[in-house]
PDB file of C-alpha atoms in Angstrom:
ATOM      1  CA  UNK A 583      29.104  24.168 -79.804  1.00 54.00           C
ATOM      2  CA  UNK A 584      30.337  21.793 -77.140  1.00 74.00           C
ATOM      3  CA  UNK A 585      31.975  23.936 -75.248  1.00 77.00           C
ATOM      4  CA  UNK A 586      28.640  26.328 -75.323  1.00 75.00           C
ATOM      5  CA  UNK A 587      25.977  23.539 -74.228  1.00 79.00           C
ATOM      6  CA  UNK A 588      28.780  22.824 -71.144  1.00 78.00           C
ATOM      7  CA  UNK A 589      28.842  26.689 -69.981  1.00 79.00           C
ATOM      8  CA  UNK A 590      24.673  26.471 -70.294  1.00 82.00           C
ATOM      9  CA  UNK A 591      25.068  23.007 -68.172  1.00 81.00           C
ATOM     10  CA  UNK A 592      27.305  25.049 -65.591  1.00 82.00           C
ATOM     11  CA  UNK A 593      25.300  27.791 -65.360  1.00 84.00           C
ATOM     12  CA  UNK A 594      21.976  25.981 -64.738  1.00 84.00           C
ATOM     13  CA  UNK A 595      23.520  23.871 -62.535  1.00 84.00           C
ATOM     14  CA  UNK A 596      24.962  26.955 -60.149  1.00 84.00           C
ATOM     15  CA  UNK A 597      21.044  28.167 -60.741  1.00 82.00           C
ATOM     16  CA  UNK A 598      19.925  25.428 -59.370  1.00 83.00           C
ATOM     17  CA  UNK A 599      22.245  25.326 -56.634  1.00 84.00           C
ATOM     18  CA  UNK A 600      21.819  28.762 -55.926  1.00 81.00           C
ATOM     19  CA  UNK A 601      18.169  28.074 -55.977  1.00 82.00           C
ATOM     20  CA  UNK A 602      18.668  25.489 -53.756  1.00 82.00           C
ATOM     21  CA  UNK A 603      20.232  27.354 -50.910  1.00 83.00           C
ATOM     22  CA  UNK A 604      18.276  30.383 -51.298  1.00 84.00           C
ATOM     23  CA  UNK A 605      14.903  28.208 -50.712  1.00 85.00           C
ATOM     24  CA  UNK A 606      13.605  27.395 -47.186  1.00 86.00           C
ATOM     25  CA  UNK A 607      10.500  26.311 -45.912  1.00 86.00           C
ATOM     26  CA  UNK A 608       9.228  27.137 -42.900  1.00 88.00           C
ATOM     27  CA  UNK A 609       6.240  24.693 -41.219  1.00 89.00           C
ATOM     28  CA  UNK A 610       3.374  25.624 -39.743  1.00 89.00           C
ATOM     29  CA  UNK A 611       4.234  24.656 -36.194  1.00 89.00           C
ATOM     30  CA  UNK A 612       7.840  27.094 -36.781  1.00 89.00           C
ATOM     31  CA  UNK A 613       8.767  30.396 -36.541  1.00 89.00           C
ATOM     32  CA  UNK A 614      12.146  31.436 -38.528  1.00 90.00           C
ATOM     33  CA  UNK A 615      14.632  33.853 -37.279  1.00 90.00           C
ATOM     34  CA  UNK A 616      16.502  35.313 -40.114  1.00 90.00           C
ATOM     35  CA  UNK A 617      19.905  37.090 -39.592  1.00 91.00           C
ATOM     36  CA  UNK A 618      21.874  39.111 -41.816  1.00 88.00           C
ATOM     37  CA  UNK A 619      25.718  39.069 -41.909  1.00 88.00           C
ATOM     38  CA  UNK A 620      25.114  38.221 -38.130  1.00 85.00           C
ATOM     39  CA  UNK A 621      22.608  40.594 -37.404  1.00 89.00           C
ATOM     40  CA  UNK A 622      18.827  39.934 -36.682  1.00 88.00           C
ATOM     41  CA  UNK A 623      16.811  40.562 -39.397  1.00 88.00           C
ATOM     42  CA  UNK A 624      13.301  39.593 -38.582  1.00 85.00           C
ATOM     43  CA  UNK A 625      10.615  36.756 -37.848  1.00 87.00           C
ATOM     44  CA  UNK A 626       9.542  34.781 -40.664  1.00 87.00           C
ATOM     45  CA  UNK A 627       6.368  33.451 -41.016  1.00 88.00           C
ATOM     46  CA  UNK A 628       5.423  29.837 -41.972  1.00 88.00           C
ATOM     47  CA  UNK A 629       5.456  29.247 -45.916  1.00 87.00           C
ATOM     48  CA  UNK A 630       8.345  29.120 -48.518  1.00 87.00           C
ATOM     49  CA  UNK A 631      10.761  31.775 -48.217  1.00 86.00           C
ATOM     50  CA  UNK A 632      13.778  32.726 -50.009  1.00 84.00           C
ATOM     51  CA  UNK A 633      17.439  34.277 -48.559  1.00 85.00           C
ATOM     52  CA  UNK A 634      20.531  35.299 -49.823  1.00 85.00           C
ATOM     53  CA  UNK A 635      23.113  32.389 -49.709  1.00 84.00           C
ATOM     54  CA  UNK A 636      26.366  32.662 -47.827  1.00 83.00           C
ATOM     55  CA  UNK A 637      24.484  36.614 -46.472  1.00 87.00           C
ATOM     56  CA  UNK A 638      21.446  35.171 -45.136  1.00 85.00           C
ATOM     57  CA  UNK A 639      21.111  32.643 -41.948  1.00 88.00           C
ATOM     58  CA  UNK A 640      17.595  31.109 -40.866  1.00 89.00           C
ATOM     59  CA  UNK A 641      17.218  29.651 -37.568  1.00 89.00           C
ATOM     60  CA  UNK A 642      13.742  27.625 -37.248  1.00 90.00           C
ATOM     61  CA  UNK A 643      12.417  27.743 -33.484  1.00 90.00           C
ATOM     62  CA  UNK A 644       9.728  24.840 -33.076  1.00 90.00           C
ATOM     63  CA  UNK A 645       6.382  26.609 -31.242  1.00 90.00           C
ATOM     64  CA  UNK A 646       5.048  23.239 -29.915  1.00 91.00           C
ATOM     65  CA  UNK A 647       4.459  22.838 -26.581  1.00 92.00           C
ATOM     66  CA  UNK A 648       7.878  20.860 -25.295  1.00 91.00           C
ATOM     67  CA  UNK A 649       7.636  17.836 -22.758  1.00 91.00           C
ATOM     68  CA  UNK A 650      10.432  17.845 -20.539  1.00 90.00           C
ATOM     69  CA  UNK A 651      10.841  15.084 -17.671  1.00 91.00           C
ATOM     70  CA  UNK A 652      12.611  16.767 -14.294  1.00 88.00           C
ATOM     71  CA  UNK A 653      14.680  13.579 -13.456  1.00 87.00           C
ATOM     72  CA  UNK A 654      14.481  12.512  -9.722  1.00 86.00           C
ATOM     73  CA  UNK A 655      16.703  14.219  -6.739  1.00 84.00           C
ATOM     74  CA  UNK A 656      17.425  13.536  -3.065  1.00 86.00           C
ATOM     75  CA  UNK A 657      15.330  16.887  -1.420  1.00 87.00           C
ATOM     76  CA  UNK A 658      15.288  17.433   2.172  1.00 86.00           C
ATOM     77  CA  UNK A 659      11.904  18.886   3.392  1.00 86.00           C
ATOM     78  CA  UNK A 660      11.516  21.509   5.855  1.00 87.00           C
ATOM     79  CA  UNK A 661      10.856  19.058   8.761  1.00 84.00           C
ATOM     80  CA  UNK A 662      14.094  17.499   7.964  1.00 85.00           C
ATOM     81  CA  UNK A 663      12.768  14.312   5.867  1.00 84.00           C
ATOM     82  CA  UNK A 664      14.837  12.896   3.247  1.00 86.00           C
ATOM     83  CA  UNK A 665      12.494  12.472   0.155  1.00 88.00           C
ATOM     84  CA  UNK A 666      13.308  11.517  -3.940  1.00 89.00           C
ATOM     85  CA  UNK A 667      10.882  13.713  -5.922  1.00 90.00           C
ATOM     86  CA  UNK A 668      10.633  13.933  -9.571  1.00 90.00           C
ATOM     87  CA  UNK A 669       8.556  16.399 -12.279  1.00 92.00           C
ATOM     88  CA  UNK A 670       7.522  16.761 -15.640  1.00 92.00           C
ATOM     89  CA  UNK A 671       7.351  20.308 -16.892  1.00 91.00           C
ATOM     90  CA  UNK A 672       5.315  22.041 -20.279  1.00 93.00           C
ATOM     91  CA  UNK A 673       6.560  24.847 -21.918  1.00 92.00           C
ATOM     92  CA  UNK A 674       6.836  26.807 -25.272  1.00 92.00           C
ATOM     93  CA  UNK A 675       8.350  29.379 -26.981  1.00 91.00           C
ATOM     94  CA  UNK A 676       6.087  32.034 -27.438  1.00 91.00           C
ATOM     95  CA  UNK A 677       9.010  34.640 -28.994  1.00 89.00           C
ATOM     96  CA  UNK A 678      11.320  33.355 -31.100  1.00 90.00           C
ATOM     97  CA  UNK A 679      13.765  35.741 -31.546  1.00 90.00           C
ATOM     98  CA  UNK A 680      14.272  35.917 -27.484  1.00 89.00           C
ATOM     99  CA  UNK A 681      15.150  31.895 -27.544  1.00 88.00           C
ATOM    100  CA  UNK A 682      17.711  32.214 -30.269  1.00 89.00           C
ATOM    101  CA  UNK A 683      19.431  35.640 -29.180  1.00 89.00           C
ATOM    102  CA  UNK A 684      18.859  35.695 -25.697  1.00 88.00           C
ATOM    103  CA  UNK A 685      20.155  32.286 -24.675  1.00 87.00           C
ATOM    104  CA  UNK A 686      22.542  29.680 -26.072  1.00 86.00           C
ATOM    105  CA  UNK A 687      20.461  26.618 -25.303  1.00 87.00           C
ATOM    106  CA  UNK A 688      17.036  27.125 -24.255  1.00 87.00           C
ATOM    107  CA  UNK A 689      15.764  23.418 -23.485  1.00 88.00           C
ATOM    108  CA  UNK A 690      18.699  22.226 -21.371  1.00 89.00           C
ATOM    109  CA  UNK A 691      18.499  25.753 -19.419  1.00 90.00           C
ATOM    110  CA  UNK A 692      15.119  25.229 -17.998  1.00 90.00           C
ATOM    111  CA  UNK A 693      15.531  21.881 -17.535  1.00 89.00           C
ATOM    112  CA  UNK A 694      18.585  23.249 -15.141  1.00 90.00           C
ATOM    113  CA  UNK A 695      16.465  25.663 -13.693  1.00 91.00           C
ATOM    114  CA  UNK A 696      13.368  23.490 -13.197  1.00 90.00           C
ATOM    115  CA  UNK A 697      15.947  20.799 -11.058  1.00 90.00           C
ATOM    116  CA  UNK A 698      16.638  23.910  -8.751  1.00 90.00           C
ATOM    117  CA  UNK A 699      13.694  25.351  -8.644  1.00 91.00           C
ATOM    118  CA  UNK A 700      11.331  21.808  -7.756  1.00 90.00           C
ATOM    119  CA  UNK A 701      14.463  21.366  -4.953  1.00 89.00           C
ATOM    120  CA  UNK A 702      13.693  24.956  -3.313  1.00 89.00           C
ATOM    121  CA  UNK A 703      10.169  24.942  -3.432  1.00 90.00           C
ATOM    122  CA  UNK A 704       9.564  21.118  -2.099  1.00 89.00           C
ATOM    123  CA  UNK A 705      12.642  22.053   0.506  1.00 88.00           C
ATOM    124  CA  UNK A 706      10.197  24.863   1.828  1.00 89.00           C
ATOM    125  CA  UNK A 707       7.343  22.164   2.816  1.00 88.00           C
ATOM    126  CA  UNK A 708       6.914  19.585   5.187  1.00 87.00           C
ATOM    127  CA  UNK A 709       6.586  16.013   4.581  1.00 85.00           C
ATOM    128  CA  UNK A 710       3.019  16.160   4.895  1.00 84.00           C
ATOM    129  CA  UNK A 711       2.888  19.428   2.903  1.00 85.00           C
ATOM    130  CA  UNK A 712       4.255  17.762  -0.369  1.00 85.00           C
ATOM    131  CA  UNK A 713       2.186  14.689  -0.140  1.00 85.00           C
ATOM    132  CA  UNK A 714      -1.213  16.547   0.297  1.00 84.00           C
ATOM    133  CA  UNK A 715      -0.436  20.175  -1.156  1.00 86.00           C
ATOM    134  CA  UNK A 716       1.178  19.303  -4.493  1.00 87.00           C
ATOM    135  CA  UNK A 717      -1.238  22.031  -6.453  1.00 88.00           C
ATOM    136  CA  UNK A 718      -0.183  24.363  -4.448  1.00 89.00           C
ATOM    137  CA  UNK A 719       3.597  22.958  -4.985  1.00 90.00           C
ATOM    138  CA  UNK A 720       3.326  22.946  -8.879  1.00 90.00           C
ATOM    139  CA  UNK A 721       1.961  26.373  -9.308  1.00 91.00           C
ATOM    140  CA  UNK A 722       4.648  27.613  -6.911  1.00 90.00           C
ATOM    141  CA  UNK A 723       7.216  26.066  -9.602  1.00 90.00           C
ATOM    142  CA  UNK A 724       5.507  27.314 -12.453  1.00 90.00           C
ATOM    143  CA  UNK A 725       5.393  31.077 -11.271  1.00 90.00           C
ATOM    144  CA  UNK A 726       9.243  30.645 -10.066  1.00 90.00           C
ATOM    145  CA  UNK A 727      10.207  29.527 -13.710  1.00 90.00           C
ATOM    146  CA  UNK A 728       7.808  31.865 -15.334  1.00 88.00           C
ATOM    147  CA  UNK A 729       9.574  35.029 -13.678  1.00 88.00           C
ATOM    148  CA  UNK A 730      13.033  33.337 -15.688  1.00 88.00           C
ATOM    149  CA  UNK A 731      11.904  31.990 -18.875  1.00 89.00           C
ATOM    150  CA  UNK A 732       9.694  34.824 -19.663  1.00 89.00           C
ATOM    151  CA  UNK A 733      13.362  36.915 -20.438  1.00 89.00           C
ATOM    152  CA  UNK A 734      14.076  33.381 -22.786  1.00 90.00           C
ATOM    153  CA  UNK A 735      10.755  34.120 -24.858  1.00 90.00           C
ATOM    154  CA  UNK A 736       9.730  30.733 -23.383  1.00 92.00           C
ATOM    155  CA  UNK A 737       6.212  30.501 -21.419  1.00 91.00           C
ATOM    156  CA  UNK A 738       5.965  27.476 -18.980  1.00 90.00           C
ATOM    157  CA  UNK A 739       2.376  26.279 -19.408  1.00 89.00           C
ATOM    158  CA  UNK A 740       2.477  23.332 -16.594  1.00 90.00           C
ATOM    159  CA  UNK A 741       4.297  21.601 -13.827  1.00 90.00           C
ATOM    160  CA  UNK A 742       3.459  18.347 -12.133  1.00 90.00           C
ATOM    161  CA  UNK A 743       4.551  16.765  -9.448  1.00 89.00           C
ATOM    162  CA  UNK A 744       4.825  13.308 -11.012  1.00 86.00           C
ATOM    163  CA  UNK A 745       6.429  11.015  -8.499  1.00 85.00           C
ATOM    164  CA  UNK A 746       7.412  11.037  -4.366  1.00 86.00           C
ATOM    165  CA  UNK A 747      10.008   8.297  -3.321  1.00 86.00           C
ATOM    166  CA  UNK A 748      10.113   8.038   1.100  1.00 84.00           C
ATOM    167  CA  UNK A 749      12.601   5.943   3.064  1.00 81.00           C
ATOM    168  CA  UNK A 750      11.098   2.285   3.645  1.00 83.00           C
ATOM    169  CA  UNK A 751      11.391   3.467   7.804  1.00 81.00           C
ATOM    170  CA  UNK A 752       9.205   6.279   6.685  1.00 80.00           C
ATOM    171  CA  UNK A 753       6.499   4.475   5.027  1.00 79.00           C
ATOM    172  CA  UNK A 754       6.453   1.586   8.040  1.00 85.00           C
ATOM    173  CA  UNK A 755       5.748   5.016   9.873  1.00 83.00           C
ATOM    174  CA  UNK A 756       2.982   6.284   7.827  1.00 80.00           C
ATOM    175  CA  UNK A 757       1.389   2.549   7.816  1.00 84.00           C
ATOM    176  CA  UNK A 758       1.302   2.750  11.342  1.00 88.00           C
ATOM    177  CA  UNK A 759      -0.195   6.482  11.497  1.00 84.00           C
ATOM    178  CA  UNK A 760      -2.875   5.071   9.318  1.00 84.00           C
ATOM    179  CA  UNK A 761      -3.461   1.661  10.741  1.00 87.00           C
ATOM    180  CA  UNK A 762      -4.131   3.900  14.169  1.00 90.00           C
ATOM    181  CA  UNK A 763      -6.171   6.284  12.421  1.00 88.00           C
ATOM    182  CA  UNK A 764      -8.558   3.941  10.880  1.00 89.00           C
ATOM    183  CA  UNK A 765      -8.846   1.887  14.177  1.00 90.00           C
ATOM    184  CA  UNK A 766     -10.088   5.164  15.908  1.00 90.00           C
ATOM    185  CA  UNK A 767     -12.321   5.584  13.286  1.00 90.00           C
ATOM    186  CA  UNK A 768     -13.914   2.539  13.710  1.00 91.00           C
ATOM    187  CA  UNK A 769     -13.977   2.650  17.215  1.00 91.00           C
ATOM    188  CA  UNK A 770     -15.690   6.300  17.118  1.00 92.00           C
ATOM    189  CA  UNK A 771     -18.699   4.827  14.455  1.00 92.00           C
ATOM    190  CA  UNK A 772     -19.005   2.016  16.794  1.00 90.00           C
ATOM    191  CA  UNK A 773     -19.527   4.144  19.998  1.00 91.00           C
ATOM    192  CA  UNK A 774     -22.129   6.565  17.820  1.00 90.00           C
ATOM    193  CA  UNK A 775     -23.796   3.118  16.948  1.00 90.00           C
ATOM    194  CA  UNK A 776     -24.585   2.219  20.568  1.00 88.00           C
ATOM    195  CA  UNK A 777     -24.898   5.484  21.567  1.00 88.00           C
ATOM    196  CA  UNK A 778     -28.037   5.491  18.390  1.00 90.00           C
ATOM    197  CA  UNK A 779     -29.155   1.698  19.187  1.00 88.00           C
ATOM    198  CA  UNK A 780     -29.354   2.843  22.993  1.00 87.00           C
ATOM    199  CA  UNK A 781     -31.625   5.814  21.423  1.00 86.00           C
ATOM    200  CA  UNK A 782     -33.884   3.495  19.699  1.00 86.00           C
ATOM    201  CA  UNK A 783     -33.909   0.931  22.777  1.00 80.00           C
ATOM    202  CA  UNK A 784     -35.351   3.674  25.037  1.00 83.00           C
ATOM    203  CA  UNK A 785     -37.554   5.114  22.522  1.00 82.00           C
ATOM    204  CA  UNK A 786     -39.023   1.353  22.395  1.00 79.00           C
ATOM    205  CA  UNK A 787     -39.145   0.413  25.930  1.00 78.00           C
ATOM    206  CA  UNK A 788     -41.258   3.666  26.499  1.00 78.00           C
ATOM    207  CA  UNK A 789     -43.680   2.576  23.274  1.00 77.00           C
ATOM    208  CA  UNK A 790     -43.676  -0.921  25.606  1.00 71.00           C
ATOM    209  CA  UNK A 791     -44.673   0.574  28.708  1.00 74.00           C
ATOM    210  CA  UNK A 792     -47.291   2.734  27.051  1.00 76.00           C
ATOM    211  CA  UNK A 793     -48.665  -0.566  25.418  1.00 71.00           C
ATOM    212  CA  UNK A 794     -48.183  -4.129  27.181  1.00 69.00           C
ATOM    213  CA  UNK A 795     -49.619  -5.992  24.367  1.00 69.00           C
ATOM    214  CA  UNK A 796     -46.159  -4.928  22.423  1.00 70.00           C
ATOM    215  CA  UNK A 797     -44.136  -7.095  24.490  1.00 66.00           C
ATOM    216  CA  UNK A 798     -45.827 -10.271  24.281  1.00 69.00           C
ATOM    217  CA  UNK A 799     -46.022  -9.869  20.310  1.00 72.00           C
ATOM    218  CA  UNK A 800     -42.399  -9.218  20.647  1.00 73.00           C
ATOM    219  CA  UNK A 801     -42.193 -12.265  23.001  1.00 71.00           C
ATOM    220  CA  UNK A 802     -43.418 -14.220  20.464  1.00 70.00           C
ATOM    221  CA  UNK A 803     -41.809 -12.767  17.470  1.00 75.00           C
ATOM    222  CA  UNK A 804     -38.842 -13.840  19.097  1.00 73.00           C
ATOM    223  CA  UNK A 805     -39.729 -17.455  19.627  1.00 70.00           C
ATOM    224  CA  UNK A 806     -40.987 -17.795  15.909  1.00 71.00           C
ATOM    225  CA  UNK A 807     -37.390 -17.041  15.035  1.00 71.00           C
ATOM    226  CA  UNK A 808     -35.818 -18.992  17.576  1.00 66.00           C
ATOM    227  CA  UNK A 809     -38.225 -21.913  16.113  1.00 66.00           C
ATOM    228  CA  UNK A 810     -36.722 -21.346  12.476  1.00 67.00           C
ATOM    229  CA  UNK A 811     -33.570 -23.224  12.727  1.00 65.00           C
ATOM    230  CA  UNK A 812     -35.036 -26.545  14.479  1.00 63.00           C
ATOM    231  CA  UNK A 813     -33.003 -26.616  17.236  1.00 62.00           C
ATOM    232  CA  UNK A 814     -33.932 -27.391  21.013  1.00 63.00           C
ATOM    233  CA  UNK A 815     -32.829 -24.825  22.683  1.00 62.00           C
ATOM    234  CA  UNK A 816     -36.598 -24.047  25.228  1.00 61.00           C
ATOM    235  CA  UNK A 817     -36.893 -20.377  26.470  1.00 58.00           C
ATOM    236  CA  UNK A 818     -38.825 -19.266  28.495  1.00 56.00           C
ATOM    237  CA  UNK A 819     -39.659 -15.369  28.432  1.00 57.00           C
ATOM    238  CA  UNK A 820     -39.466 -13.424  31.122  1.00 56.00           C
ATOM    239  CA  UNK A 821     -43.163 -11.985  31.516  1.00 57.00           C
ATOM    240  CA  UNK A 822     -43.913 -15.999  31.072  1.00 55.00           C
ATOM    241  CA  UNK A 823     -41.346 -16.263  34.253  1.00 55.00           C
ATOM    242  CA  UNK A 824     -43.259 -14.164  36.289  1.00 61.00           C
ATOM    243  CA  UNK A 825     -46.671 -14.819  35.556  1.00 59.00           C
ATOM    244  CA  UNK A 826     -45.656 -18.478  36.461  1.00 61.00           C
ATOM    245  CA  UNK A 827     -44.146 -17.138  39.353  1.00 63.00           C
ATOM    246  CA  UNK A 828     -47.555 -15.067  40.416  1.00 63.00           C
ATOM    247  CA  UNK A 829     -49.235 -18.057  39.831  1.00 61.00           C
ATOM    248  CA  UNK A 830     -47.354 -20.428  42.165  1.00 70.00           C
ATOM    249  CA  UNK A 831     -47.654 -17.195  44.596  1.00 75.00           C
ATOM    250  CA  UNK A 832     -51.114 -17.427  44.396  1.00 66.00           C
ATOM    251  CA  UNK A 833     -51.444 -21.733  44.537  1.00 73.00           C
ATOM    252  CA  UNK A 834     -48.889 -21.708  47.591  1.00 78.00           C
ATOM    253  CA  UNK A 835     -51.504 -18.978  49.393  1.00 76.00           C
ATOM    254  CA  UNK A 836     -54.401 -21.098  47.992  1.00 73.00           C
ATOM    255  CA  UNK A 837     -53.279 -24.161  49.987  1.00 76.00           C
ATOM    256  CA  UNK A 838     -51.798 -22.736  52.843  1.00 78.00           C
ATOM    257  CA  UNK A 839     -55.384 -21.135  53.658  1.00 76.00           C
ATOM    258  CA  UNK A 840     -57.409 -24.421  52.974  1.00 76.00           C
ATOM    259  CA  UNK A 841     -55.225 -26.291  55.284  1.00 78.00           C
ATOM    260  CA  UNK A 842     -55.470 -23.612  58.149  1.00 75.00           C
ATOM    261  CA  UNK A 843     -59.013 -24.261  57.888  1.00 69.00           C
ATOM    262  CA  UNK A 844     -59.225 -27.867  57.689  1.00 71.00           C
ATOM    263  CA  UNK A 845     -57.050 -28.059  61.462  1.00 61.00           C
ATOM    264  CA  UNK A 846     -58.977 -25.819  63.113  1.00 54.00           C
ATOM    265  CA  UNK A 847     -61.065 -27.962  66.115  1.00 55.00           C
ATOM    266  CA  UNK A 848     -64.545 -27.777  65.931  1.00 53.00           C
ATOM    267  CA  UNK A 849     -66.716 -24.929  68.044  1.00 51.00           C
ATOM    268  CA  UNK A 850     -68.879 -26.395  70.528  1.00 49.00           C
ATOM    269  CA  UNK A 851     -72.235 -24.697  71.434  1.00 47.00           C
ATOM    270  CA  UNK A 852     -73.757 -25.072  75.085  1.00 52.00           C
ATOM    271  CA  UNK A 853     -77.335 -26.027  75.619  1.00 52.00           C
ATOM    272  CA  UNK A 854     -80.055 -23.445  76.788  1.00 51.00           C
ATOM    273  CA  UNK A 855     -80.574 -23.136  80.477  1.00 50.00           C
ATOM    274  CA  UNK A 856     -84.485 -23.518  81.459  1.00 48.00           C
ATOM    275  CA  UNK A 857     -85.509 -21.308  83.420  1.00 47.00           C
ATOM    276  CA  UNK A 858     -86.628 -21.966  87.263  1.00 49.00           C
ATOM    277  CA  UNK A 859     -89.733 -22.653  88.865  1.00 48.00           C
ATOM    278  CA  UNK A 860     -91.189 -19.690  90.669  1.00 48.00           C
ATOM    279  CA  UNK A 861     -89.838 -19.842  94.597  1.00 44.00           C
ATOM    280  CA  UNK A 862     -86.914 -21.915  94.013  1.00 42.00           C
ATOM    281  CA  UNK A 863     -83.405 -20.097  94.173  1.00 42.00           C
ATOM    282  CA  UNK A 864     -80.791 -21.505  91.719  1.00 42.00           C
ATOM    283  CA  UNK A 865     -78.169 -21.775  94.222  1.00 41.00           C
ATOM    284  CA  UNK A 866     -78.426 -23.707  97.411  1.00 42.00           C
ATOM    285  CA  UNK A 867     -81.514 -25.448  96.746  1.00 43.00           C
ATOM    286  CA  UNK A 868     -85.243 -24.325  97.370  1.00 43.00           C
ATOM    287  CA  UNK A 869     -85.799 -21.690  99.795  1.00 38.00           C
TER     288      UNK A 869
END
């Protein structure tokens, strides 16, 4: 009886074990690759799934989208600028069978291939290129790797450039470039604001011409503000200037005239001459 209830207890136990090893679960981010005696059997879905020990082998490939960080590298640029760039690349597998059969390691394989490929297609740009064109740069990478990695059963969803390293003499460069830039900028809105104020000023001088009266409220405008602040500072417009100016003009002419009359001598008027007396000649005495 002993010896029966330990062959039961041996045989459940090598149940169980075989149970054990015969049982795999597959998640629901996972695709299973199941090979038989070496040979490729099929895809297995997600779910609970059951294999032949020591026969069967299941390989789980992970269908998440992978982050992998391109580390930074020394890249020379087409116009012969020494630059450190570094990447960060998306990708998935999107056939499982392909990433197990067709290569040995999938992930550090495009990470190799991502290095080479960010070094080639940055080495084809200029400086200026990679610093303003990185869409274009990144969608250049991703069609590279996606030509490779499609043969891997792996689909590269995205890659971004994610940092740009210059020599310190190249930045002092590119401060420069910009300090210059901005002060021609400002120099260019401050020549289109005199060339607009001139504008205005002529448009206003000819609505002063038109009417006088403007200029004297302006005049006076001015003074009210000039009165604001309290100081002592007198001035003197200069339509006030010349009307004071007329008006000495016209006091110095006053004067001058009124003196010119007052030393002038005055006209004398001879007497009347009666007439003679019938006979007598007025020369040489009667005749």
């Amino acid at each position: 009886m002993n010896a029966l209830s330990v062959v039961i207890l041996v045989l459940v136990v090598l149940v169980l074990l075989l149970l054990a090893m015969a049982v795999r679960i597959v998640k629901q981010y996972e695709d299973g690759v199941l090979f038989r005696l070496g040979r490729v059997i099929g895809e297995r879905k997600p779910g609970l799934r059951l294999i032949i020990p020591a026969v069967d082998v299941l390989h789980r490939v992970s269908l998440r989208i992978v982050t992998m960080p391109i580390q930074s590298q020394g890249i020379i640029t087409r116009d012969n600028v020494s630059v450190d760039v570094s990447a960060v690349a998306y990708f998935k597998v999107v056939d499982a069978v392909k990433s197990v059969v067709a290569i040995e390691n999938v992930y550090s394989a495009i990470d190799q291939i991502a290095q080479t490929t960010l070094r080639k297609v940055v080495g084809q740009h200029t400086l200026d290129e990679t610093l303003s064109a990185t869409d274009k740069i990144n969608l250049d990478i991703r069609a590279i790797l996606d030509v490779t990695t499609i043969e891997w059963g792996v689909q590269v969803t995205l890659v971004e450039l994610k940092d740009i390293q210059l020599p310190d003499s190249m930045k002092r460069a590119m401060a420069r470039q910009a300090e210059a830039e901005r002060e021609k900028r400002a120099k260019i809105i401050a020549a289109e604001g005199e060339s607009m104020a001139a504008a205005a000023l002529g448009d206003a001088s000819d609505t002063m011409m038109a009417h006088p009266l403007a200029l004297q409220l302006r005049n006076l405008q001015t003074l009210v503000e000039l009165g604001v602040d309290k100081n002592t500072t007198v001035v003197f417009p200069a339509p006030l200037m010349s009307t004071i100016a007329e008006l000495g003009t016209f006091l110095a002419h006053e004067g001058a005239a009124a003196t010119s009359r007052t030393a002038a001598p005055p006209t004398s008027v001879p007497p009347p001459i009666a007439a003679p007396p019938n006979g007598v000649s007025t020369v040489g005495g009667p005749r």
